[in-house]
CSV table of C-alpha atoms and ligand atoms in Angstrom, one decimal:
chain,number,residue,atom,x,y,z
A,1,MET,CA,38.7,-31.3,-16.2
A,2,LEU,CA,36.4,-34.1,-15.4
A,3,ARG,CA,35.8,-34.8,-11.8
A,4,SER,CA,34.7,-38.0,-10.1
A,5,ARG,CA,31.1,-38.5,-9.2
A,6,HIS,CA,31.9,-38.4,-5.7
A,7,GLU,CA,33.5,-35.0,-6.1
A,8,LEU,CA,30.6,-33.5,-8.1
A,9,ILE,CA,27.8,-34.7,-5.7
A,10,LEU,CA,29.9,-33.0,-2.7
A,11,ASN,CA,30.1,-29.9,-4.9
A,12,TRP,CA,26.3,-30.0,-5.4
A,13,LYS,CA,25.8,-30.5,-1.6
A,14,ARG,CA,28.1,-27.6,-0.6
A,15,PHE,CA,26.3,-25.2,-3.4
A,16,PHE,CA,22.8,-26.0,-2.1
A,17,MET,CA,23.8,-25.9,1.6
A,18,GLU,CA,25.4,-22.6,1.2
A,19,ASP,CA,22.6,-21.3,-0.6
A,20,ALA,CA,20.3,-21.9,2.3
A,21,ARG,CA,22.7,-20.6,4.6
A,22,GLU,CA,22.9,-17.3,2.5
A,23,LYS,CA,19.2,-17.0,2.4
A,24,ASP,CA,19.0,-17.4,6.1
A,25,ILE,CA,21.6,-14.5,6.7
A,26,ARG,CA,19.7,-12.3,3.9
A,27,GLU,CA,16.3,-12.9,5.9
A,28,LYS,CA,17.8,-12.3,9.3
A,29,ASP,CA,19.4,-9.1,7.9
A,30,THR,CA,16.1,-7.3,6.8
A,31,TYR,CA,15.9,-5.6,10.2
A,32,GLU,CA,19.4,-4.2,9.9
A,33,LYS,CA,18.8,-3.0,6.2
A,34,ALA,CA,15.4,-1.4,7.3
A,35,LEU,CA,17.2,0.3,10.2
A,36,GLU,CA,19.8,1.5,7.7
A,37,ALA,CA,17.2,2.9,5.3
A,38,ALA,CA,15.3,4.6,8.1
A,39,ARG,CA,18.3,6.4,9.6
A,40,PHE,CA,18.9,7.5,5.9
A,41,LEU,CA,15.4,8.8,5.6
A,42,ARG,CA,15.6,10.5,9.3
A,43,ALA,CA,18.4,12.7,8.1
A,44,LYS,CA,16.7,13.9,5.0
A,45,LEU,CA,13.1,14.5,6.0
A,46,PRO,CA,12.0,17.5,7.8
A,47,ALA,CA,9.9,15.5,10.4
A,48,ILE,CA,8.9,11.9,11.3
A,49,PRO,CA,6.0,11.4,8.9
A,50,GLU,CA,2.7,10.5,10.9
A,51,ALA,CA,1.3,8.5,8.1
A,52,LEU,CA,2.5,6.6,4.9
A,53,VAL,CA,0.4,6.9,1.9
A,54,VAL,CA,0.9,4.4,-1.0
A,55,LEU,CA,-0.2,5.7,-4.4
A,56,GLY,CA,-1.4,3.2,-6.9
A,57,SER,CA,-1.3,3.3,-10.8
A,58,GLY,CA,-2.3,6.5,-12.1
A,59,LEU,CA,-2.8,8.0,-8.5
A,60,GLY,CA,0.5,9.6,-8.0
A,61,ALA,CA,-0.9,13.1,-8.2
A,62,PHE,CA,-1.6,13.3,-4.3
A,63,ALA,CA,2.2,13.6,-3.6
A,64,ASP,CA,2.4,16.7,-5.8
A,65,THR,CA,-0.2,18.6,-3.6
A,66,LEU,CA,1.7,18.1,-0.5
A,67,GLU,CA,3.1,21.4,1.0
A,68,ARG,CA,6.8,21.8,1.8
A,69,ARG,CA,7.7,18.9,-0.4
A,70,VAL,CA,11.0,16.9,0.0
A,71,ALA,CA,11.1,14.1,-2.7
A,72,VAL,CA,13.6,11.3,-2.3
A,73,ASP,CA,14.2,8.9,-5.3
A,74,TYR,CA,13.8,5.2,-4.4
A,75,ARG,CA,17.3,4.6,-5.8
A,76,GLN,CA,18.8,6.9,-3.1
A,77,ILE,CA,17.3,5.1,-0.3
A,78,PRO,CA,19.4,2.2,1.0
A,79,HIS,CA,18.2,-1.5,-0.1
A,80,LEU,CA,15.0,-0.4,-1.7
A,81,PRO,CA,14.3,-1.8,-5.0
A,82,ALA,CA,13.6,0.5,-8.1
A,83,SER,CA,10.0,0.7,-9.4
A,84,THR,CA,9.7,-0.6,-13.0
A,85,VAL,CA,6.1,0.0,-14.0
A,86,VAL,CA,4.8,2.8,-16.3
A,87,GLY,CA,2.6,5.2,-14.4
A,88,HIS,CA,4.8,4.8,-11.2
A,89,TYR,CA,7.5,7.4,-10.4
A,90,GLY,CA,9.7,5.6,-8.2
A,91,ARG,CA,10.2,8.1,-5.3
A,92,GLN,CA,9.0,9.1,-1.8
A,93,VAL,CA,7.7,12.6,-1.3
A,94,CYS,CA,7.4,13.8,2.1
A,95,GLY,CA,5.2,16.9,3.1
A,96,TYR,CA,2.4,18.4,4.9
A,97,VAL,CA,-1.2,18.2,4.8
A,98,GLY,CA,-2.0,21.2,6.8
A,99,ASP,CA,0.2,20.6,10.0
A,100,ARG,CA,0.4,16.7,9.3
A,101,CYS,CA,3.6,15.5,8.0
A,102,VAL,CA,3.0,12.6,5.7
A,103,ALA,CA,5.3,10.4,3.4
A,104,ALA,CA,3.7,9.5,0.0
A,105,MET,CA,5.2,6.6,-2.1
A,106,GLN,CA,4.9,7.5,-5.8
A,107,GLY,CA,4.9,4.0,-7.1
A,108,ARG,CA,5.1,0.7,-5.3
A,109,PHE,CA,6.9,-2.6,-5.8
A,110,HIS,CA,4.8,-5.5,-7.3
A,111,PHE,CA,5.2,-9.2,-7.1
A,112,TYR,CA,4.8,-9.5,-10.9
A,113,GLU,CA,7.9,-7.2,-11.4
A,114,GLY,CA,10.0,-10.2,-10.2
A,115,TYR,CA,10.5,-9.1,-6.6
A,116,SER,CA,9.8,-11.3,-3.8
A,117,LEU,CA,7.1,-10.2,-1.5
A,118,GLN,CA,9.7,-9.6,1.0
A,119,GLN,CA,11.5,-7.2,-1.2
A,120,ALA,CA,8.2,-5.6,-2.3
A,121,THR,CA,7.2,-4.8,1.3
A,122,PHE,CA,10.6,-3.8,2.6
A,123,TYR,CA,9.7,-0.2,2.4
A,124,LEU,CA,7.0,-0.7,5.1
A,125,ARG,CA,9.6,-2.3,7.4
A,126,VAL,CA,11.6,1.1,6.6
A,127,ALA,CA,8.6,3.2,7.6
A,128,LYS,CA,7.9,1.3,10.8
A,129,LEU,CA,11.5,1.7,12.0
A,130,LEU,CA,11.2,5.4,11.0
A,131,GLY,CA,8.3,5.6,13.6
A,132,ILE,CA,5.3,5.7,11.2
A,133,GLU,CA,2.3,3.6,12.5
A,134,LYS,CA,-0.5,4.7,10.2
A,135,VAL,CA,-0.7,3.5,6.6
A,136,ILE,CA,-3.1,4.4,3.7
A,137,LEU,CA,-2.9,2.1,0.9
A,138,THR,CA,-4.3,3.0,-2.5
A,139,ASN,CA,-4.6,1.1,-5.7
A,140,ALA,CA,-6.1,0.7,-9.3
A,141,ALA,CA,-8.7,-2.1,-9.3
A,142,GLY,CA,-11.1,-3.9,-11.7
A,143,GLY,CA,-14.6,-3.7,-10.7
A,144,ILE,CA,-16.3,-7.1,-10.3
A,145,ASP,CA,-19.4,-6.2,-8.6
A,146,PRO,CA,-22.0,-4.8,-11.1
A,147,THR,CA,-22.5,-1.8,-8.9
A,148,LEU,CA,-18.9,-0.8,-9.2
A,149,ALA,CA,-18.1,1.6,-12.2
A,150,PRO,CA,-14.9,3.0,-13.7
A,151,GLY,CA,-14.1,6.2,-11.6
A,152,ASP,CA,-15.8,4.9,-8.4
A,153,LEU,CA,-13.7,4.9,-5.2
A,154,MET,CA,-14.1,1.9,-2.9
A,155,LEU,CA,-13.2,1.5,0.7
A,156,ILE,CA,-11.6,-2.0,1.2
A,157,GLU,CA,-13.1,-3.7,4.1
A,158,ASP,CA,-11.3,-6.9,3.8
A,159,HIS,CA,-9.2,-8.8,1.3
A,160,ILE,CA,-8.6,-12.2,-0.4
A,161,ASN,CA,-5.2,-13.3,-1.0
A,162,LEU,CA,-4.8,-15.1,-4.3
A,163,MET,CA,-1.3,-14.5,-4.8
A,164,ALA,CA,-0.5,-18.0,-3.8
A,165,ALA,CA,2.3,-16.3,-1.7
A,166,ASN,CA,2.6,-14.4,1.6
A,167,PRO,CA,5.4,-11.9,2.5
A,168,LEU,CA,5.7,-13.4,6.0
A,169,GLN,CA,7.0,-16.7,4.5
A,170,GLY,CA,10.5,-17.5,5.8
A,171,LEU,CA,11.9,-17.0,9.2
A,172,ASN,CA,10.1,-14.6,11.4
A,173,ASP,CA,11.9,-11.6,12.9
A,174,GLU,CA,10.1,-11.2,16.4
A,175,ARG,CA,11.5,-7.5,16.3
A,176,PHE,CA,8.9,-6.8,13.7
A,177,GLY,CA,6.0,-9.0,15.1
A,178,ALA,CA,4.6,-12.4,15.9
A,179,ARG,CA,4.9,-15.5,13.7
A,180,PHE,CA,1.0,-15.8,13.3
A,181,PRO,CA,-0.5,-12.4,13.1
A,182,ASP,CA,-4.2,-11.9,13.1
A,183,LEU,CA,-5.9,-10.5,10.2
A,184,THR,CA,-9.4,-10.0,11.5
A,185,ASP,CA,-10.1,-6.3,11.0
A,186,ALA,CA,-6.9,-6.0,9.0
A,187,TYR,CA,-8.4,-2.8,7.6
A,188,ASP,CA,-8.8,-0.7,10.7
A,189,PRO,CA,-12.5,-0.4,11.6
A,190,ALA,CA,-12.1,3.1,13.0
A,191,TYR,CA,-10.3,4.3,9.9
A,192,ARG,CA,-13.0,2.9,7.7
A,193,ALA,CA,-15.8,4.8,9.8
A,194,LEU,CA,-13.7,7.7,9.4
A,195,ALA,CA,-13.2,7.5,5.6
A,196,GLN,CA,-17.0,7.1,5.3
A,197,GLU,CA,-17.7,10.2,7.4
A,198,ALA,CA,-15.3,12.1,5.4
A,199,ALA,CA,-16.7,11.1,2.1
A,200,ALA,CA,-20.1,11.9,3.2
A,201,GLN,CA,-19.2,15.3,4.3
A,202,LEU,CA,-17.5,16.0,1.0
A,203,GLY,CA,-20.3,14.5,-1.1
A,204,ILE,CA,-17.9,12.0,-2.7
A,205,PRO,CA,-19.6,8.5,-3.2
A,206,LEU,CA,-17.7,5.8,-1.6
A,207,LYS,CA,-18.4,2.2,-2.3
A,208,VAL,CA,-17.3,-0.6,0.2
A,209,GLY,CA,-16.0,-4.0,-0.6
A,210,VAL,CA,-13.7,-6.8,-0.7
A,211,TYR,CA,-10.5,-6.6,-2.6
A,212,ALA,CA,-9.0,-9.6,-4.3
A,213,ALA,CA,-5.2,-9.7,-5.1
A,214,LEU,CA,-3.7,-11.8,-7.8
A,215,LEU,CA,-0.1,-12.2,-8.9
A,216,GLY,CA,-0.7,-10.4,-12.4
A,217,PRO,CA,0.7,-9.0,-14.7
A,218,SER,CA,-1.9,-10.5,-17.1
A,219,TYR,CA,-5.4,-9.3,-16.5
A,220,GLU,CA,-7.7,-12.1,-15.3
A,221,THR,CA,-9.9,-14.2,-17.7
A,222,PRO,CA,-13.6,-14.0,-17.5
A,223,ALA,CA,-13.8,-17.5,-16.0
A,224,GLU,CA,-11.3,-16.3,-13.1
A,225,ILE,CA,-13.5,-13.1,-12.7
A,226,ARG,CA,-16.5,-15.4,-12.2
A,227,MET,CA,-14.6,-17.7,-9.8
A,228,ILE,CA,-13.4,-14.5,-7.7
A,229,ARG,CA,-16.8,-13.1,-7.7
A,230,SER,CA,-18.3,-16.3,-6.1
A,231,PHE,CA,-15.4,-16.3,-3.6
A,232,GLY,CA,-17.0,-12.9,-2.4
A,233,ALA,CA,-14.5,-10.2,-3.9
A,234,HIS,CA,-16.0,-6.9,-5.3
A,235,ALA,CA,-12.8,-5.7,-6.9
A,236,VAL,CA,-9.6,-7.2,-8.2
A,237,GLY,CA,-5.9,-6.0,-8.5
A,238,MET,CA,-2.3,-7.0,-8.2
A,239,SER,CA,-1.1,-5.3,-5.1
A,240,THR,CA,-2.1,-4.0,-1.5
A,241,VAL,CA,-2.6,-7.5,0.1
A,242,PRO,CA,1.1,-8.0,0.8
A,243,GLU,CA,1.5,-4.7,2.2
A,244,THR,CA,-1.5,-4.9,4.5
A,245,ILE,CA,-0.2,-8.2,5.8
A,246,VAL,CA,3.3,-6.8,6.6
A,247,ALA,CA,1.8,-3.7,8.1
A,248,ARG,CA,-0.5,-5.8,10.2
A,249,HIS,CA,2.4,-8.0,11.3
A,250,MET,CA,4.0,-4.9,12.9
A,251,GLY,CA,0.7,-3.5,14.3
A,252,MET,CA,0.5,-0.7,12.0
A,253,ARG,CA,-3.1,0.5,11.2
A,254,VAL,CA,-4.1,0.3,7.8
A,255,LEU,CA,-6.8,2.1,5.5
A,256,GLY,CA,-7.4,0.7,2.1
A,257,LEU,CA,-8.9,2.6,-0.8
A,258,SER,CA,-9.4,1.3,-4.5
A,259,CYS,CA,-10.0,3.4,-7.4
A,260,ILE,CA,-12.1,1.3,-9.9
A,261,THR,CA,-10.4,2.1,-13.1
A,262,ASN,CA,-12.3,-0.7,-15.2
A,263,SER,CA,-14.8,-3.4,-15.2
A,264,ALA,CA,-13.1,-6.7,-14.5
A,265,ALA,CA,-12.6,-9.3,-17.7
A,266,GLY,CA,-16.0,-10.5,-18.7
A,267,VAL,CA,-18.2,-7.9,-16.8
A,268,LEU,CA,-18.6,-5.8,-20.0
A,269,ASP,CA,-17.7,-7.2,-23.4
A,270,GLN,CA,-14.5,-5.0,-23.5
A,271,PRO,CA,-10.8,-5.8,-23.4
A,272,ILE,CA,-8.7,-4.1,-20.5
A,273,ASN,CA,-5.6,-2.1,-21.3
A,274,HIS,CA,-3.3,-0.4,-18.8
A,275,ASP,CA,-3.5,3.0,-20.6
A,276,GLU,CA,-6.9,3.2,-19.8
A,277,VAL,CA,-6.4,2.1,-16.3
A,278,LEU,CA,-4.0,5.0,-15.9
A,279,GLU,CA,-6.4,7.4,-17.5
A,280,VAL,CA,-9.2,6.7,-15.4
A,281,GLY,CA,-7.1,6.7,-12.3
A,282,GLN,CA,-5.9,10.2,-13.2
A,283,GLN,CA,-9.4,11.4,-13.7
A,284,ALA,CA,-10.5,10.0,-10.2
A,285,ALA,CA,-7.4,11.3,-8.6
A,286,THR,CA,-9.0,14.6,-7.8
A,287,ARG,CA,-11.6,13.0,-5.6
A,288,LEU,CA,-9.1,10.7,-4.2
A,289,ILE,CA,-6.9,13.7,-3.2
A,290,ALA,CA,-9.9,15.4,-1.5
A,291,LEU,CA,-10.6,12.2,0.4
A,292,LEU,CA,-7.1,11.7,1.5
A,293,ASN,CA,-6.6,15.2,2.6
A,294,ALA,CA,-9.9,14.9,4.7
A,295,VAL,CA,-9.0,11.5,6.1
A,296,ILE,CA,-5.4,12.5,7.0
A,297,ALA,CA,-6.9,15.4,8.9
A,298,ARG,CA,-9.1,13.0,11.0
A,299,MET,CA,-6.6,10.3,11.6
B,1,LIG,N1,-7.4,-6.5,-12.8
B,1,LIG,C1,-6.5,-6.7,-12.1
B,1,LIG,N2,-5.7,-5.5,-11.8
B,1,LIG,C2,-6.3,-4.4,-12.1
B,1,LIG,C3,-7.4,-4.2,-12.8
B,1,LIG,C4,-8.0,-5.6,-13.4
B,1,LIG,O1,-9.0,-5.5,-13.9
B,1,LIG,N3,-7.5,-2.9,-13.1
B,1,LIG,C5,-6.6,-2.3,-12.5
B,1,LIG,N4,-5.5,-3.2,-11.9
């Protein structure tokens, strides 16, 4: 039935106000949801993991090398989204490197999958409430700097957020951290030194550089890569930056490692494809696993 203009406007107002109120509640609820997920994991896991290792595209093999593994599907964990990308399993594997218990995320959540950055980084809120303070973020990245070749490992010394979004947007929950967190030394200087030491001892070449994150999922254009290079970035990808911001918001210490899986667009006269990204990631995984083991033993 046709309603009066006045009634329609009232309904619109009610609709939008309710939406804002619901959003408010949802954001305030994150802490309680994370607590619920952390309690669930605490009951499942053999111990509180010392570190969380996030495995990027094609880099999932590390989780399979853990001893005394316990795997939990993301779908089982309360409030966790499901991973939708090929090359990402979508499960958390908890196990041991020597006597150190770690939790490895086989697959992460990306902004380009349609999740909000708050949803995509929710698992870090859970990790923090579970008692984890150390985070290792790995990713597959395109090499912008001409010294970076496919297969190279790069220690992230800093990042540039080109996602035009921030996971801390919205209400701040002081139980997690401050409204305006500092990102100087977002990638822990002591962890960086320790990773370089470990790499040198193992004879694994480890480059050092700045990682720029874009929304994706399309790869960049050559013109975009020229722009990003002029900004001071050495590698480019579609993840890690939101996770680092959220981890630092909660005072967690972060180590970032990129596996260069391809030369970024226009660096070579070659198109980029995801299958190649996965393949090179898988080839580099052996070196990455050795490095991760050595780093974890030293953390
Ligand atoms: N660009 C963005 N993300 C990527 C790339 C790239 O070239 N390679 C792997 N992830």
